[in-house]
Tab-separated table of C-alpha atoms in Angstrom:
chain	number	residue	atom	x	y	z
A	92	UNK	CA	128.792	-73.600	88.866
A	93	UNK	CA	132.181	-71.975	88.985
A	94	UNK	CA	133.823	-75.236	87.942
A	95	UNK	CA	131.482	-75.552	84.960
A	96	UNK	CA	132.331	-72.029	83.788
A	97	UNK	CA	136.031	-72.778	84.129
A	98	UNK	CA	135.634	-76.023	82.156
A	99	UNK	CA	133.728	-74.257	79.371
A	100	UNK	CA	136.414	-71.590	79.156
A	101	UNK	CA	139.190	-74.181	78.908
A	102	UNK	CA	137.340	-76.105	76.196
A	103	UNK	CA	136.759	-72.913	74.202
A	104	UNK	CA	140.424	-71.955	74.465
A	105	UNK	CA	141.473	-75.436	73.388
A	106	UNK	CA	139.130	-75.372	70.378
A	107	UNK	CA	140.400	-71.937	69.377
A	108	UNK	CA	143.971	-73.178	69.598
A	109	UNK	CA	143.192	-76.190	67.415
A	110	UNK	CA	141.475	-74.132	64.671
A	111	UNK	CA	143.703	-73.755	61.602
A	112	UNK	CA	145.047	-70.301	61.141
A	113	UNK	CA	143.514	-68.710	58.075
A	114	UNK	CA	145.976	-68.249	55.305
A	115	UNK	CA	146.812	-64.690	54.502
A	116	UNK	CA	145.434	-63.792	51.103
A	117	UNK	CA	148.249	-63.623	48.593
A	118	UNK	CA	148.471	-60.331	46.788
A	119	UNK	CA	148.303	-60.739	43.034
A	120	UNK	CA	151.192	-59.211	41.095
A	121	UNK	CA	151.451	-58.136	37.493
A	122	UNK	CA	153.123	-61.323	36.288
A	123	UNK	CA	150.584	-63.583	37.996
A	124	UNK	CA	147.702	-61.551	36.612
A	125	UNK	CA	149.152	-61.642	33.084
A	126	UNK	CA	149.630	-65.406	33.241
A	127	UNK	CA	145.873	-65.895	33.479
A	128	UNK	CA	145.399	-64.210	30.102
A	129	UNK	CA	146.809	-67.099	28.110
A	130	UNK	CA	148.274	-66.804	24.630
A	131	UNK	CA	146.528	-63.503	23.923
A	132	UNK	CA	148.702	-61.809	26.551
A	133	UNK	CA	151.782	-63.034	24.661
A	134	UNK	CA	150.472	-61.445	21.470
A	135	UNK	CA	149.732	-58.210	23.334
A	136	UNK	CA	153.233	-58.233	24.811
A	137	UNK	CA	154.701	-58.563	21.301
A	138	UNK	CA	152.535	-55.680	20.078
A	139	UNK	CA	153.621	-53.531	23.025
A	140	UNK	CA	157.296	-54.269	22.326
A	141	UNK	CA	156.781	-53.391	18.647
A	142	UNK	CA	155.048	-50.124	19.534
A	143	UNK	CA	157.854	-49.133	21.917
A	144	UNK	CA	160.489	-49.915	19.280
A	145	UNK	CA	158.665	-47.916	16.591
A	146	UNK	CA	158.173	-44.971	18.925
A	147	UNK	CA	161.849	-44.790	19.912
A	148	UNK	CA	163.065	-45.306	16.322
A	149	UNK	CA	160.746	-42.605	14.943
A	150	UNK	CA	161.695	-40.187	17.727
A	151	UNK	CA	165.375	-40.572	16.826
A	152	UNK	CA	164.608	-39.917	13.140
A	153	UNK	CA	162.414	-36.900	13.905
A	154	UNK	CA	164.960	-35.472	16.315
A	155	UNK	CA	167.609	-35.654	13.610
A	156	UNK	CA	165.240	-34.128	11.053
A	157	UNK	CA	164.618	-31.121	13.296
A	158	UNK	CA	168.302	-30.478	13.984
A	159	UNK	CA	169.069	-27.680	11.550
A	160	UNK	CA	171.549	-24.829	11.616
A	161	UNK	CA	169.707	-21.547	12.185
A	162	UNK	CA	172.068	-19.829	9.749
A	163	UNK	CA	171.602	-22.473	7.072
A	164	UNK	CA	169.370	-20.419	4.781
A	165	UNK	CA	171.467	-17.274	5.295
A	166	UNK	CA	174.573	-19.138	4.182
A	167	UNK	CA	172.702	-20.595	1.184
A	168	UNK	CA	171.537	-17.108	0.266
A	169	UNK	CA	175.093	-15.731	0.453
A	170	UNK	CA	176.503	-18.559	-1.672
A	171	UNK	CA	173.833	-18.125	-4.358
A	172	UNK	CA	174.265	-14.348	-4.492
A	173	UNK	CA	178.018	-14.819	-4.843
A	174	UNK	CA	177.539	-17.441	-7.544
A	175	UNK	CA	179.107	-20.202	-5.414
A	176	UNK	CA	176.689	-22.935	-6.429
A	177	UNK	CA	179.093	-25.759	-5.606
A	178	UNK	CA	179.617	-24.385	-2.100
A	179	UNK	CA	175.847	-24.229	-1.583
A	180	UNK	CA	175.472	-27.837	-2.745
A	181	UNK	CA	178.282	-28.990	-0.445
A	182	UNK	CA	176.618	-27.251	2.483
A	183	UNK	CA	173.333	-29.019	1.749
A	184	UNK	CA	175.029	-32.403	1.502
A	185	UNK	CA	176.884	-31.822	4.753
A	186	UNK	CA	173.674	-30.934	6.622
A	187	UNK	CA	171.895	-34.243	5.832
A	188	UNK	CA	168.448	-32.990	6.857
A	189	UNK	CA	165.152	-33.145	4.923
A	190	UNK	CA	165.209	-29.377	4.394
A	191	UNK	CA	168.779	-29.496	3.126
A	192	UNK	CA	167.938	-32.229	0.626
A	193	UNK	CA	165.003	-30.166	-0.629
A	194	UNK	CA	167.156	-27.076	-1.089
A	195	UNK	CA	169.843	-29.160	-2.770
A	196	UNK	CA	167.356	-30.353	-5.384
A	197	UNK	CA	166.200	-26.778	-5.945
A	198	UNK	CA	169.775	-25.531	-6.391
A	199	UNK	CA	170.439	-28.167	-9.031
A	200	UNK	CA	167.422	-26.797	-10.948
A	201	UNK	CA	168.563	-23.170	-10.924
A	202	UNK	CA	168.330	-21.740	-14.445
A	203	UNK	CA	165.144	-23.594	-15.318
A	204	UNK	CA	161.617	-22.083	-15.140
A	205	UNK	CA	160.501	-21.281	-11.612
A	206	UNK	CA	157.585	-23.678	-11.885
A	207	UNK	CA	159.965	-26.568	-12.595
A	208	UNK	CA	162.149	-25.599	-9.638
A	209	UNK	CA	159.183	-25.463	-7.282
A	210	UNK	CA	157.814	-28.808	-8.467
A	211	UNK	CA	161.223	-30.439	-7.998
A	212	UNK	CA	161.539	-29.053	-4.465
A	213	UNK	CA	158.002	-30.107	-3.520
A	214	UNK	CA	158.547	-33.621	-4.870
A	215	UNK	CA	161.607	-34.070	-2.694
A	216	UNK	CA	159.651	-32.656	0.247
A	217	UNK	CA	156.888	-35.213	-0.269
A	218	UNK	CA	159.448	-38.012	-0.343
A	219	UNK	CA	161.022	-36.760	2.876
A	220	UNK	CA	157.645	-36.596	4.608
A	221	UNK	CA	156.837	-40.152	3.501
A	222	UNK	CA	160.123	-41.294	5.046
A	223	UNK	CA	159.212	-39.595	8.322
A	224	UNK	CA	155.800	-41.301	8.338
A	225	UNK	CA	157.327	-44.753	7.944
A	226	UNK	CA	155.896	-47.131	10.522
A	227	UNK	CA	152.979	-44.923	11.559
A	228	UNK	CA	150.508	-47.274	9.876
A	229	UNK	CA	151.776	-50.117	12.063
A	230	UNK	CA	151.479	-47.926	15.161
A	231	UNK	CA	147.894	-47.019	14.254
A	232	UNK	CA	147.102	-50.696	13.649
A	233	UNK	CA	148.430	-51.607	17.091
A	234	UNK	CA	146.389	-48.831	18.691
A	235	UNK	CA	143.213	-50.110	17.044
A	236	UNK	CA	143.924	-53.843	17.127
A	237	UNK	CA	145.148	-54.320	20.709
A	238	UNK	CA	141.767	-53.518	22.350
A	239	UNK	CA	140.062	-55.835	19.848
A	240	UNK	CA	142.419	-58.643	20.828
A	241	UNK	CA	141.635	-57.906	24.461
A	242	UNK	CA	137.923	-58.201	23.756
A	243	UNK	CA	138.586	-61.460	21.904
A	244	UNK	CA	140.232	-62.779	25.048
A	245	UNK	CA	137.193	-61.655	27.027
A	246	UNK	CA	134.885	-63.633	24.757
A	247	UNK	CA	137.128	-66.703	24.916
A	248	UNK	CA	137.244	-66.440	28.695
A	249	UNK	CA	133.486	-66.254	28.961
A	250	UNK	CA	133.129	-69.221	26.592
A	251	UNK	CA	135.502	-71.168	28.855
A	252	UNK	CA	133.427	-70.155	31.880
A	253	UNK	CA	130.137	-71.305	30.386
A	254	UNK	CA	131.770	-74.495	29.130
A	255	UNK	CA	132.897	-75.336	32.663
A	256	UNK	CA	129.369	-74.659	33.895
A	257	UNK	CA	127.909	-76.975	31.225
A	258	UNK	CA	130.347	-79.757	32.155
A	259	UNK	CA	129.238	-79.687	35.788
A	260	UNK	CA	126.785	-82.616	35.939
A	261	UNK	CA	125.925	-82.093	39.599
A	262	UNK	CA	124.317	-78.752	38.881
A	263	UNK	CA	126.269	-77.118	41.726
A	264	UNK	CA	128.272	-74.165	40.455
A	265	UNK	CA	131.630	-73.749	42.156
A	266	UNK	CA	133.461	-70.458	41.774
A	267	UNK	CA	136.821	-72.238	41.721
A	268	UNK	CA	135.889	-74.022	38.492
A	269	UNK	CA	134.851	-70.748	36.877
A	270	UNK	CA	137.722	-68.553	38.044
A	271	UNK	CA	140.117	-69.393	35.191
A	272	UNK	CA	137.760	-68.265	32.444
A	273	UNK	CA	136.706	-65.164	34.361
A	274	UNK	CA	140.319	-64.201	35.018
A	275	UNK	CA	141.133	-64.540	31.333
A	276	UNK	CA	138.125	-62.453	30.400
A	277	UNK	CA	139.099	-59.570	32.676
A	278	UNK	CA	142.885	-59.690	32.273
A	279	UNK	CA	142.904	-59.691	28.472
A	280	UNK	CA	140.536	-56.730	28.411
A	281	UNK	CA	142.836	-54.761	30.700
A	282	UNK	CA	145.924	-55.769	28.713
A	283	UNK	CA	144.378	-54.859	25.376
A	284	UNK	CA	143.226	-51.470	26.620
A	285	UNK	CA	146.633	-50.654	28.125
A	286	UNK	CA	148.499	-51.499	24.909
A	287	UNK	CA	145.929	-49.712	22.751
A	288	UNK	CA	145.955	-46.531	24.861
A	289	UNK	CA	149.750	-46.348	24.934
A	290	UNK	CA	149.989	-46.925	21.184
A	291	UNK	CA	147.313	-44.307	20.497
A	292	UNK	CA	149.082	-41.638	22.540
A	293	UNK	CA	152.419	-42.535	20.923
A	294	UNK	CA	150.867	-42.332	17.441
A	295	UNK	CA	149.301	-38.931	18.044
A	296	UNK	CA	152.534	-37.599	19.528
A	297	UNK	CA	154.518	-38.742	16.492
A	298	UNK	CA	151.946	-37.199	14.149
A	299	UNK	CA	152.258	-33.861	15.946
A	300	UNK	CA	156.050	-33.960	15.637
A	301	UNK	CA	155.831	-34.788	11.936
A	302	UNK	CA	153.463	-31.852	11.438
A	303	UNK	CA	156.105	-29.573	12.941
A	304	UNK	CA	158.687	-30.884	10.478
A	305	UNK	CA	156.235	-30.458	7.578
A	306	UNK	CA	155.577	-26.832	8.529
A	307	UNK	CA	159.307	-26.260	8.723
A	308	UNK	CA	159.803	-27.766	5.248
A	309	UNK	CA	157.043	-25.580	3.832
A	310	UNK	CA	158.705	-22.532	5.323
A	311	UNK	CA	162.077	-23.472	3.823
A	312	UNK	CA	160.442	-24.010	0.434
A	313	UNK	CA	158.856	-20.566	0.413
A	314	UNK	CA	162.071	-18.999	1.668
A	315	UNK	CA	164.093	-20.639	-1.106
A	316	UNK	CA	161.609	-19.649	-3.815
A	317	UNK	CA	161.616	-16.059	-2.552
A	318	UNK	CA	165.410	-16.161	-2.741
A	319	UNK	CA	165.302	-17.161	-6.391
A	320	UNK	CA	162.711	-14.487	-7.143
A	321	UNK	CA	164.827	-11.692	-5.681
A	322	UNK	CA	166.148	-9.201	-8.223
A	323	UNK	CA	169.767	-9.724	-9.150
């Protein structure tokens, strides 16, 4: 009896030694996951790169637009009171900011009716704001279009999955044959949502910064008009 137990133990140990060691599951990384998305992931990557470029470019422009000398209007006021119109114009041209260009246009209209001066200043302000908003339409399109592209990839992935099921004549469904379509369906959805969310936050942030510049321009306009309305 003891010999039989020993023999059974040896056989079990031998069988355990001969069993193939299970492969350690490979952890999926970002690049591997993205590769399952197909051509839609390439389009999403291009959209993400475009959104990043627009965000950085607009931030540089807005940062420059908000860099203004705190004593700018005081110096303009002194020049106008002293009759140094050329000095005031030179100061505006040296500043190279949206507010300075607005004030410059207003100074060139000094002597005309106040309504004409105000209209000229506001027109320049509208042009400056339109320059600041350049590219925002593209950013908004990326924010709205990227999730839709992701959902398109989801639909294509599911179509691929059902196509593979239909091509299986044996009637036995194997998960390995369906994995490619399912991966594409999930990965493109994730990619589209990531790009869309980032673009949406970037768009709203840029809009808030532009609003700050617009409020500053409105304040400079009122300040300049009050300056012209002051008694001599």
